[in-house]
Amino acid sequence: MKKLLAVIAFSVGIVANIQAIDLFKPVKETALRAPSVPIVVSDPYFSIWSPYDELMEGSTEHWTSAKKPLLGALRVDGKVYRFLGKDRFNLTAIAPMTNVERWEATYTNTLPKTGWQESQFDDSSWNKGKAAFGSRDMPRVHTDWKGENTDIYIRRTFECNNLNLETEDIYLTYSHDDVFELYLNGEKLVSTGLTWKDNVSFKLPDAAKKKLRNGKNVIAAHCHNTTGGSYVDFGLFREKKSAVKFTNEAIQQSVHVLATSSYYTFTCGPVELDVVFTAPQLIDDLDLLSTPINYISYRVRSLDKKEHDVQLYVETTPELTVNEGTQPTVARTFSKSGISYVEAGSIDQPICARQGDLICADWGYAYLASVNGSGRSVSLGDYFGMKEAFVRNGSLAPSTTKWTTRKEENNPAMAYVHNLGSVSKDGKDGFMMIGYDDIYSIEYMYEKRMGYWKHDGKVSIFDAFEKLRDNYQSIMSRCRALDEQIYDDAEKAGGKKYAEICSASYRQVISAHKLFTDKDGNLLWFSKENNSNGCVNTVDLTYPSAPLFLVYNPDLEKAMMTSIFEYSASGRWNKPFPAHDLGTYPIANGQVYGGDMPIEEGGNMVILAAAISKIEGNADYVKKYWDILTIWTNYLVEYGQDPENQLCTDDFAGHWAH
């Protein structure tokens, strides 16, 4: 079985003469405040977003809220301004988390007496156990606690020494599933409500810090599990006094989200920085639509008519290639065809082995790459040391050739620097590329299939990077044309606000899919049912996304329908209505959903078949499946006006008759 390759490749070069088209000015300005801004997106796994009003407000995330950190900073005359993401705290443990130590605590699953949160409470009758606490299907669990509508109360005692609360910052980190509350020496610090989070960190306010004392301290926590997995882990940390961070934040002036691109403008002291994140998902170009590479373009200009010394820094870590932070990774450096790479990926490489919802791919290799040239370099090394070198010198720390990570806090920095040198009011600009090569995208009917862009292995990820590098300006121009078309068409149909919503949702819809072909060459375009149950190619998701594809590329609509027809034609699905799905992403070997939705799925497929026939002016596409369509239509004729007891549009409401 071949390795699955996940690529994060940053290929940077100065853009020559882009005066004819200002690539840094959006074709339309938008006022919509998107709940989350697409930063780097391609498919359900390669999907990085900023769920913040300002890009530097917090770490970039996968749509599951898992941290997928991209970090960007600009150094201007020796002063560093962070414009993208947020760097990790440089902490030492006072009371470590489970990934470092299986810490011991007392616990009970029954409601304790009043005052159980206080440091002087007598917990001698409680059980003793080692963290983490939860169900065994959760990571790092050493003490069982499971079951629906169950509770756990935990008291952890630890010692503090040589605290200086006047000068030291103290941080609390916790993970929980579901409802969680936490106290430090009786002071409530956390109350989450119904949610579940992993590795939340925050700095203790002064009032909470004052509850700490040299000597014995107690953290008390309560968690209620509603359903599914259960989990509790927490720790307390102090920041290293010598920590070097990108503490200065750029000032965000604007953000505009269009179909293929997100436009940001920042002020970094005396200079202005424009950054454009572009996914060249051109709906009429299947190669580009499916190629898992994004552009990051940037421009720096002086605001005060003076010249300024400027360096750009971009960084990621092996976290982009794992589902859980504790999964071991390996990283290395090498060069190929004039590009220097930093490579990282999980050691185990379980290709397509993990399926379900709310997960990230844990196979593949991330690549940070630089086109060889003056002022540009990449490096692999210590996470904090890399930043210290940039802050002090505007350069990267020396690179190591190989780095193996056994625990999450040891993740290295995969860093890139572009020394722009002296920047005037005329400005200097460049672009970067980020990519992800998954080698095999989907297991379809028990065969692993590559992404469409690979053409059954004839095209490599390096070929793809070179193509996008060499055609940067033309591709960016085509992306701008699509941005304008999507906006203008939507504005004519529903006004300015509708145009902004359609523009913001384009990459979300496209990136919820994966394009490939089956062994017979049929084009397939499979969605992943996100934040629901992880089903692949769900018919009642195909239907509401149809307007985009019916208007701009009906072949993609057919590519969602063909496999549903073929599943019935194979004889593996012989009910008189369509299947609900074809499996759980990325495994598409047959329906897994526990309940059929006959009227809805039958209606969806018949209406879509009619729509395609109307658009194309013939029934050529559906002719092959006429017998199947007839069976589905006859079912709708018999039951469509008065459905028997079955699931319908609101399937979460359960079965309803009539």
XYZ file of C-alpha atoms in Angstrom:
658
model
C 0.000 0.000 0.000
C 1.447 3.319 -1.002
C 2.029 6.058 1.502
C -0.578 8.792 1.601
C 1.079 12.126 1.043
C -0.229 15.304 2.664
C 1.505 18.335 1.318
C 1.828 21.748 2.814
C 4.134 23.388 0.349
C 4.972 27.024 0.481
C 6.540 28.049 -2.809
C 7.408 31.709 -2.820
C 8.459 34.104 -5.538
C 8.238 37.784 -6.243
C 5.409 38.512 -8.636
C 6.800 40.300 -11.648
C 4.840 43.292 -12.882
C 1.273 42.864 -11.662
C 0.439 46.506 -12.234
C -2.081 45.738 -14.998
C -4.340 43.919 -12.524
C -4.224 44.807 -8.845
C -4.449 41.310 -7.393
C -4.656 42.716 -3.871
C -7.838 44.714 -4.424
C -11.053 42.609 -4.360
C -13.275 42.837 -7.428
C -16.114 43.548 -4.977
C -16.002 44.806 -1.401
C -18.149 42.877 1.073
C -19.699 43.909 4.381
C -20.846 40.440 5.472
C -19.356 39.274 8.770
C -18.693 35.606 7.991
C -18.927 33.265 11.020
C -15.622 31.748 9.878
C -13.332 32.884 7.079
C -11.850 30.299 4.671
C -8.065 30.592 4.772
C -6.759 27.437 3.075
C -9.417 25.030 1.789
C -9.599 22.170 -0.684
C -11.603 19.191 0.634
C -13.191 17.933 3.883
C -9.761 17.146 5.402
C -7.577 19.912 3.964
C -9.676 22.706 5.403
C -8.272 25.588 7.488
C -10.448 28.461 8.736
C -10.261 31.521 10.976
C -13.356 31.690 13.232
C -12.449 35.199 14.413
C -13.307 38.756 13.429
C -9.567 39.482 13.215
C -7.079 37.076 11.654
C -4.505 37.369 14.443
C -7.073 36.927 17.215
C -6.578 33.159 17.545
C -5.186 30.025 15.952
C -6.526 28.848 12.616
C -8.673 25.704 12.811
C -10.112 22.789 10.910
C -13.904 23.005 10.635
C -14.075 20.536 13.550
C -12.372 23.236 15.728
C -9.167 21.160 15.840
C -6.137 23.444 15.811
C -4.442 23.526 12.403
C -1.992 26.323 13.058
C -0.772 28.725 10.428
C 1.267 31.609 11.825
C 2.309 34.752 9.992
C 4.345 37.769 11.061
C 5.964 40.794 9.465
C 9.230 42.249 10.811
C 9.564 45.962 10.094
C 12.777 47.744 11.084
C 13.376 45.098 13.745
C 9.850 45.160 15.235
C 7.642 42.102 14.670
C 3.882 42.282 13.988
C 1.777 39.100 14.017
C -0.961 39.160 11.345
C -1.984 35.474 11.086
C -2.864 33.047 13.875
C -1.478 32.984 17.382
C 1.749 31.411 18.604
C 1.739 28.751 21.289
C 2.570 29.696 24.875
C 6.079 28.758 26.041
C 5.054 27.099 29.276
C 6.479 24.959 32.025
C 4.186 22.741 34.040
C 3.089 23.427 37.593
C 0.568 20.579 37.316
C 1.049 18.863 33.914
C -1.576 17.393 31.606
C -1.875 13.643 30.940
C 0.286 13.755 27.816
C 3.244 14.437 30.165
C 2.206 12.750 33.399
C -0.543 10.324 34.449
C -1.436 12.538 37.371
C -3.421 11.101 40.283
C -6.541 12.535 41.896
C -9.507 11.598 44.018
C -12.889 11.247 42.347
C -16.496 10.232 42.844
C -19.434 9.644 40.532
C -22.080 10.632 43.069
C -23.079 14.146 44.113
C -20.701 15.132 46.955
C -21.407 17.224 50.024
C -21.485 20.996 49.853
C -18.045 22.583 49.687
C -16.423 19.833 47.619
C -14.664 22.551 45.561
C -12.810 24.021 48.559
C -9.166 23.186 49.316
C -9.916 22.077 52.900
C -12.695 19.618 51.922
C -12.242 16.060 53.265
C -12.145 13.720 50.239
C -10.618 10.739 52.050
C -13.663 8.570 51.237
C -13.399 9.248 47.471
C -11.844 6.858 44.973
C -8.322 7.343 43.658
C -7.503 7.222 39.953
C -5.075 8.398 37.302
C -5.899 10.861 34.549
C -7.302 11.179 32.058
C -10.810 10.229 33.192
C -13.370 9.075 30.628
C -14.481 6.401 28.203
C -11.837 4.099 26.778
C -12.502 5.200 23.202
C -11.041 8.594 24.110
C -7.263 9.307 24.019
C -5.023 8.885 27.092
C -7.816 7.614 29.394
C -6.541 5.662 32.407
C -9.594 5.779 34.690
C -12.960 4.629 33.350
C -15.939 6.949 33.499
C -18.650 6.347 30.953
C -22.387 6.216 30.382
C -25.110 8.627 29.374
C -26.264 11.219 31.921
C -23.434 10.409 34.318
C -21.190 12.695 36.370
C -17.660 12.758 37.714
C -16.241 14.985 40.470
C -12.442 15.250 40.626
C -10.083 16.826 43.166
C -6.418 17.231 42.231
C -3.861 18.342 44.837
C -0.542 19.813 43.722
C 2.347 21.834 45.138
C 3.516 25.288 44.026
C 6.995 26.571 44.794
C 8.788 29.874 44.184
C 5.745 31.590 42.733
C 6.061 35.275 41.858
C 2.515 36.309 41.067
C 3.527 39.906 40.400
C 5.698 39.021 37.400
C 4.591 35.547 36.261
C 1.702 34.702 33.944
C -0.203 31.544 34.928
C -2.206 29.506 32.394
C -4.927 26.909 32.820
C -5.385 24.218 30.158
C -8.291 21.768 30.048
C -10.082 19.219 27.881
C -13.635 18.048 28.521
C -16.632 16.161 27.128
C -19.416 17.414 27.846
C -20.685 19.967 30.462
C -17.700 21.102 32.542
C -16.887 23.343 35.494
C -13.559 23.877 37.262
C -12.418 25.571 40.475
C -8.995 26.662 41.758
C -8.893 26.661 45.584
C -12.657 27.208 45.558
C -12.688 29.957 42.877
C -14.771 29.057 39.812
C -12.716 29.579 36.648
C -14.592 27.549 34.017
C -18.245 26.871 33.232
C -18.774 25.602 29.682
C -22.372 24.547 29.251
C -23.099 21.760 26.768
C -20.011 21.550 24.554
C -16.772 19.619 24.277
C -13.300 21.070 23.762
C -9.706 19.851 23.605
C -6.713 21.710 25.057
C -8.354 25.052 25.817
C -5.783 27.430 27.338
C -6.231 30.823 28.947
C -4.247 33.149 31.167
C -5.537 33.463 34.719
C -6.810 36.944 35.583
C -5.169 38.651 38.548
C -8.056 37.812 40.887
C -7.715 34.099 40.097
C -3.914 34.203 40.399
C -4.296 35.490 43.945
C -6.029 32.243 44.889
C -2.762 30.393 44.233
C -0.351 29.961 47.108
C 3.102 28.520 47.645
C 2.542 25.041 49.001
C -0.607 22.947 48.683
C -3.313 23.863 46.134
C -6.423 22.079 44.832
C -8.095 22.078 41.419
C -11.635 20.673 41.640
C -13.652 19.818 38.536
C -17.085 18.457 37.683
C -18.110 17.052 34.309
C -21.513 15.773 33.178
C -21.700 13.441 30.186
C -24.933 13.695 28.208
C -24.236 11.085 25.530
C -21.369 9.505 23.591
C -17.766 9.690 24.769
C -16.741 11.244 28.091
C -13.455 12.914 29.035
C -11.672 15.124 31.602
C -8.063 16.329 31.748
C -6.601 19.589 33.069
C -3.348 21.224 34.120
C -1.740 24.459 35.347
C 1.314 26.120 33.804
C 3.615 29.116 34.187
C 5.165 30.976 31.265
C 8.922 30.820 30.907
C 10.464 34.149 31.850
C 12.741 34.051 28.805
C 9.894 33.366 26.335
C 10.132 35.210 23.011
C 6.766 35.737 21.333
C 5.171 37.645 18.486
C 3.419 39.872 20.996
C 2.737 42.866 18.737
C -0.425 42.469 16.691
C -0.905 43.999 13.276
C -3.943 46.260 12.987
C -6.525 44.691 10.693
C -8.041 47.321 8.422
C -10.414 45.195 6.339
C -11.516 41.722 5.290
C -13.504 40.845 2.173
C -14.646 37.282 1.408
C -15.378 36.362 -2.205
C -15.936 33.062 -3.975
C -12.307 32.003 -4.413
C -10.418 34.496 -2.240
C -10.316 36.104 1.210
C -8.719 39.590 1.189
C -7.080 41.089 4.292
C -5.332 44.436 4.797
C -3.218 45.252 7.866
C -1.171 48.117 9.208
C 2.167 46.998 10.628
C 3.659 50.172 12.077
C 4.842 52.325 9.155
C 3.887 49.836 6.426
C 0.706 48.370 4.972
C 0.392 44.617 4.397
C -2.128 43.061 1.987
C -2.680 39.288 2.206
C -4.930 37.300 -0.154
C -5.833 33.638 0.492
C -6.944 32.000 -2.775
C -8.324 28.529 -3.471
C -8.310 28.317 -7.310
C -11.416 26.138 -7.337
C -12.590 27.096 -10.821
C -15.844 25.256 -11.327
C -15.357 24.931 -15.102
C -11.780 23.544 -14.804
C -11.853 20.100 -13.176
C -8.059 19.897 -12.884
C -7.810 23.151 -10.955
C -11.019 22.493 -9.049
C -9.589 19.253 -7.680
C -5.900 20.235 -7.303
C -5.276 20.555 -3.551
C -3.148 23.702 -3.711
C -3.963 27.208 -2.472
C -2.161 30.509 -3.003
C -1.208 33.004 -0.309
C -0.327 36.318 -1.955
C 1.150 39.288 -0.100
C 2.222 42.883 -0.705
C 4.027 45.346 1.578
C 4.067 49.123 1.025
C 5.512 52.036 2.979
C 2.944 54.462 4.379
C 5.253 57.329 5.356
C 7.262 57.805 2.134
C 10.325 56.342 3.872
C 12.043 53.051 3.153
C 11.774 50.232 5.695
C 13.617 46.948 6.217
C 11.017 44.139 5.989
C 10.963 40.344 6.461
C 7.916 38.034 6.152
C 7.550 34.896 8.298
C 5.115 32.000 7.766
C 4.995 28.821 9.813
C 3.092 25.616 10.367
C 3.684 22.394 12.339
C 3.070 18.647 11.885
C -0.324 19.167 13.584
C -1.771 19.526 10.082
C -1.200 15.802 9.490
C -2.710 14.192 12.610
C -6.117 13.807 14.208
C -4.858 13.748 17.809
C -2.012 15.837 19.155
C -0.364 12.809 20.778
C 0.098 10.910 17.504
C 3.834 10.591 16.758
C 5.207 12.407 13.721
C 8.461 12.571 11.812
C 9.885 15.537 9.893
C 12.868 16.027 7.592
C 14.386 18.467 5.100
C 15.428 17.918 1.474
C 15.603 19.624 -1.924
C 14.017 18.671 -5.262
C 14.085 20.421 -8.626
C 15.141 23.799 -7.276
C 12.764 23.763 -4.294
C 13.797 23.265 -0.650
C 11.285 21.323 1.441
C 10.507 20.625 5.060
C 8.443 17.425 5.252
C 6.386 16.144 8.178
C 3.713 13.496 8.716
C 2.420 10.865 11.090
C 4.676 7.879 11.673
C 1.889 5.277 11.448
C 0.307 6.484 8.164
C -3.094 4.706 8.463
C -4.366 5.449 4.960
C -8.159 5.972 4.894
C -8.367 3.929 8.111
C -10.180 6.532 10.205
C -13.777 7.197 9.190
C -16.581 9.200 10.747
C -17.526 12.760 11.588
C -15.604 15.443 13.501
C -12.228 13.930 12.614
C -9.134 15.003 10.699
C -6.948 12.912 8.421
C -4.016 11.314 10.264
C -2.099 10.140 7.234
C 0.007 12.070 4.778
C 2.980 14.415 4.809
C 3.067 18.165 5.206
C 5.574 20.103 3.151
C 6.877 23.610 3.662
C 8.771 24.586 0.523
C 10.651 27.514 -0.908
C 11.707 28.116 -4.475
C 15.470 28.587 -4.216
C 16.419 32.243 -4.503
C 17.831 35.274 -2.763
C 16.148 36.239 0.502
C 14.050 33.099 0.797
C 14.716 30.118 3.076
C 12.980 27.360 5.036
C 13.963 25.612 8.228
C 12.915 22.811 10.583
C 13.640 23.288 14.244
C 12.620 24.156 17.779
C 9.216 25.868 17.878
C 10.275 28.711 20.153
C 13.868 28.937 18.959
C 12.667 29.585 15.416
C 10.667 32.611 16.520
C 13.482 33.904 18.680
C 15.817 33.892 15.664
C 13.259 35.786 13.573
C 12.585 38.360 16.290
C 16.281 38.983 16.896
C 17.686 38.758 13.376
C 14.842 38.553 10.849
C 16.113 35.117 9.833
C 15.457 31.471 10.698
C 17.273 29.292 13.207
C 19.602 26.695 11.636
C 17.697 23.691 10.314
C 17.940 20.134 11.562
C 17.795 17.299 9.035
C 15.302 15.112 10.939
C 12.904 15.562 13.870
C 10.805 12.850 15.533
C 7.929 13.934 17.762
C 6.511 11.608 20.413
C 4.289 14.098 22.234
C 2.417 17.204 21.153
C 4.391 19.846 23.050
C 7.520 18.779 21.158
C 6.142 19.749 17.732
C 8.791 21.547 15.667
C 8.338 24.683 13.608
C 8.240 24.285 9.836
C 9.160 27.855 9.005
C 9.666 30.075 5.969
C 11.180 33.551 5.738
C 11.226 35.970 2.848
C 13.601 38.884 3.337
C 11.993 41.609 1.241
C 14.797 44.022 2.088
C 14.177 47.731 1.673
C 10.499 48.500 0.972
C 9.300 51.886 -0.295
C 5.890 53.341 -1.135
C 6.025 51.437 -4.440
C 5.925 48.186 -2.457
C 7.085 44.638 -2.971
C 4.947 41.544 -3.335
C 5.043 37.786 -3.647
C 3.031 34.614 -3.337
C 3.146 31.271 -1.576
C 1.444 27.951 -2.210
C 0.021 25.469 0.268
C -0.935 21.997 -0.914
C -2.129 18.612 0.289
C -1.595 15.397 -1.650
C -3.634 12.577 -0.133
C -2.464 9.989 -2.747
C -5.728 8.051 -2.288
C -8.823 10.147 -1.657
C -11.718 7.728 -1.297
C -12.298 4.012 -0.943
C -15.131 3.458 -3.424
C -16.675 0.008 -3.733
C -13.647 -1.569 -2.041
C -11.061 0.162 -4.230
C -8.948 3.136 -3.165
C -9.208 5.947 -5.704
C -6.906 8.922 -6.317
C -8.068 12.508 -6.650
C -9.102 13.541 -10.155
C -6.133 15.901 -10.618
C -3.658 13.003 -10.347
C -5.046 11.274 -13.469
C -4.433 7.816 -11.988
C -0.933 8.693 -10.830
C 0.316 10.362 -14.003
C 0.536 13.776 -12.280
C 2.541 14.245 -9.068
C 2.054 16.894 -6.418
C 5.321 18.442 -7.575
C 4.002 18.662 -11.145
C 0.949 20.413 -9.749
C 2.991 22.921 -7.754
C 5.093 23.757 -10.793
C 1.964 24.267 -12.890
C 0.420 26.643 -10.373
C 3.722 28.458 -9.911
C 4.225 28.937 -13.645
C 0.623 30.043 -14.271
C 0.110 32.166 -11.173
C -1.028 35.369 -12.843
C -3.383 33.738 -15.334
C -4.958 31.534 -12.655
C -5.382 34.480 -10.288
C -7.011 36.469 -13.098
C -9.425 33.623 -13.772
C -10.225 33.392 -10.059
C -11.020 37.105 -9.976
C -13.292 36.682 -12.996
C -15.188 33.872 -11.220
C -15.432 35.971 -8.046
C -17.043 38.731 -10.078
C -19.382 36.361 -11.935
C -20.654 34.635 -8.777
C -21.218 37.990 -7.074
C -22.895 39.675 -10.055
C -25.166 36.722 -10.852
C -26.277 36.449 -7.226
C -26.794 40.197 -6.896
C -29.066 40.192 -9.947
C -31.003 37.278 -8.472
C -31.350 38.468 -4.878
C -29.533 41.699 -4.106
C -26.273 42.672 -2.417
C -26.708 40.667 0.803
C -27.577 37.544 -1.175
C -24.500 38.109 -3.352
C -22.281 38.300 -0.264
C -23.786 35.121 1.209
C -23.300 33.215 -2.060
C -19.733 34.492 -2.341
C -18.867 33.475 1.222
C -20.416 30.020 0.863
C -18.799 29.042 -2.464
C -15.560 27.624 -1.036
C -17.465 26.014 1.837
C -19.657 24.079 -0.599
C -16.847 23.146 -2.991
C -14.510 22.076 -0.183
C -17.106 19.748 1.311
C -16.511 17.508 -1.739
C -13.822 15.331 -3.297
C -13.530 14.792 -7.077
C -12.305 11.480 -8.517
C -13.181 8.815 -11.092
C -14.168 5.180 -10.683
C -12.406 2.288 -12.408
C -14.619 2.770 -15.482
C -13.726 6.454 -15.767
C -17.041 7.798 -14.443
C -16.652 11.237 -12.843
C -17.608 11.188 -9.146
C -18.020 14.220 -6.842
C -18.579 13.055 -3.261
C -19.664 15.221 -0.339
C -18.925 14.622 3.323
C -21.778 15.192 5.749
C -19.984 17.439 8.259
C -21.171 18.040 11.830
C -23.873 15.400 11.417
C -22.703 11.792 11.085
C -19.957 11.824 8.459
C -21.905 10.106 5.663
C -20.412 10.217 2.186
C -22.386 11.336 -0.890
C -25.652 11.867 0.994
C -28.509 12.402 -1.479
C -30.304 14.979 0.666
C -27.091 17.044 0.663
C -26.666 16.619 -3.079
C -30.114 18.120 -3.643
C -29.824 21.469 -1.780
C -26.355 22.109 -3.235
C -27.721 21.500 -6.751
C -28.371 25.121 -7.845
C -24.652 25.969 -7.817
C -23.739 22.995 -9.991
C -26.795 23.037 -12.260
C -26.064 26.683 -13.125
C -22.277 26.516 -13.525
C -21.325 22.881 -14.246
C -24.026 20.167 -14.507
C -21.307 17.517 -14.897
C -20.588 17.908 -11.181
C -24.253 17.368 -10.359
C -24.233 14.196 -12.443
C -21.009 13.178 -10.665
C -22.942 13.112 -7.387
C -25.850 11.154 -8.868
C -24.043 8.521 -10.954
C -22.850 6.435 -8.000
C -26.386 6.337 -6.530
C -27.709 5.018 -9.838
C -24.836 2.538 -10.136
C -25.381 1.290 -6.563
C -28.937 0.311 -7.488
C -27.881 -1.073 -10.873
C -25.317 -3.326 -9.177
C -28.056 -5.180 -7.291
C -26.483 -4.406 -3.920
C -29.293 -1.885 -3.307
C -32.626 -3.310 -4.406
C -35.199 -1.163 -2.613
C -37.728 0.748 -4.748
C -36.184 4.129 -3.828
C -32.625 5.553 -3.771
C -30.063 4.944 -1.049
C -29.539 7.697 1.495
C -25.707 7.543 1.278
C -22.796 5.351 0.205
C -20.957 4.969 3.506
C -19.010 6.982 6.066
C -16.346 9.294 4.655
C -13.846 8.350 3.258
C -15.222 4.805 2.883
C -17.933 4.608 0.200
C -18.779 0.902 0.005
C -22.552 1.134 0.574
C -25.240 2.792 2.696
C -24.587 2.902 6.445
C -27.395 5.191 7.608
C -29.733 3.383 9.956
C -32.992 4.605 8.432
C -34.143 5.067 4.853
C -35.690 8.335 3.635
C -37.709 7.003 0.666
C -39.887 9.968 -0.335
C -37.169 12.583 0.134
C -34.365 10.720 -1.630
C -36.685 9.478 -4.395
C -38.001 12.977 -5.009
C -34.493 14.441 -4.924
C -33.121 12.078 -7.568
C -36.129 12.255 -9.907
C -36.251 16.076 -9.795
C -32.495 16.337 -10.392
C -32.689 13.896 -13.303
C -35.439 16.039 -14.853
C -33.438 19.240 -14.234
C -30.348 17.877 -15.983
C -32.420 16.654 -18.911
C -34.022 20.089 -19.230
C -30.669 21.907 -19.075
C -29.043 19.612 -21.638
C -32.101 19.460 -23.893
C -32.124 15.654 -23.912
C -32.357 12.617 -21.644
C -29.046 11.086 -22.700
C -27.566 11.061 -19.191
C -30.499 9.280 -17.538
C -31.306 6.950 -20.463
C -28.963 4.306 -19.051
C -30.875 4.368 -15.744
C -34.435 4.636 -17.110
C -35.622 1.384 -15.534
C -34.335 2.483 -12.115
C -35.916 5.938 -12.449
C -39.210 4.278 -13.385
C -39.150 2.164 -10.215
C -38.419 5.235 -8.081
C -41.119 7.275 -9.820
C -43.710 4.528 -9.340
C -42.872 4.514 -5.615
C -43.429 8.275 -5.462
C -46.740 7.932 -7.317
C -47.964 5.353 -4.798
C -46.660 6.908 -1.563
C -45.661 10.505 -2.336
C -49.035 12.111 -1.557
C -49.477 10.259 1.737
C -46.173 8.737 2.967
C -46.184 5.718 5.211
C -44.361 5.910 8.557
C -40.854 6.998 7.488
C -38.073 9.533 7.849
C -38.391 12.681 5.818
C -36.705 16.085 5.545
C -36.333 16.624 9.301
C -34.916 13.159 9.946
C -33.795 14.209 13.447
C -37.476 14.413 14.361
C -37.777 10.665 13.805
C -40.332 8.680 11.848
C -43.626 10.395 11.020
C -46.617 8.878 9.259
C -48.606 10.794 6.611
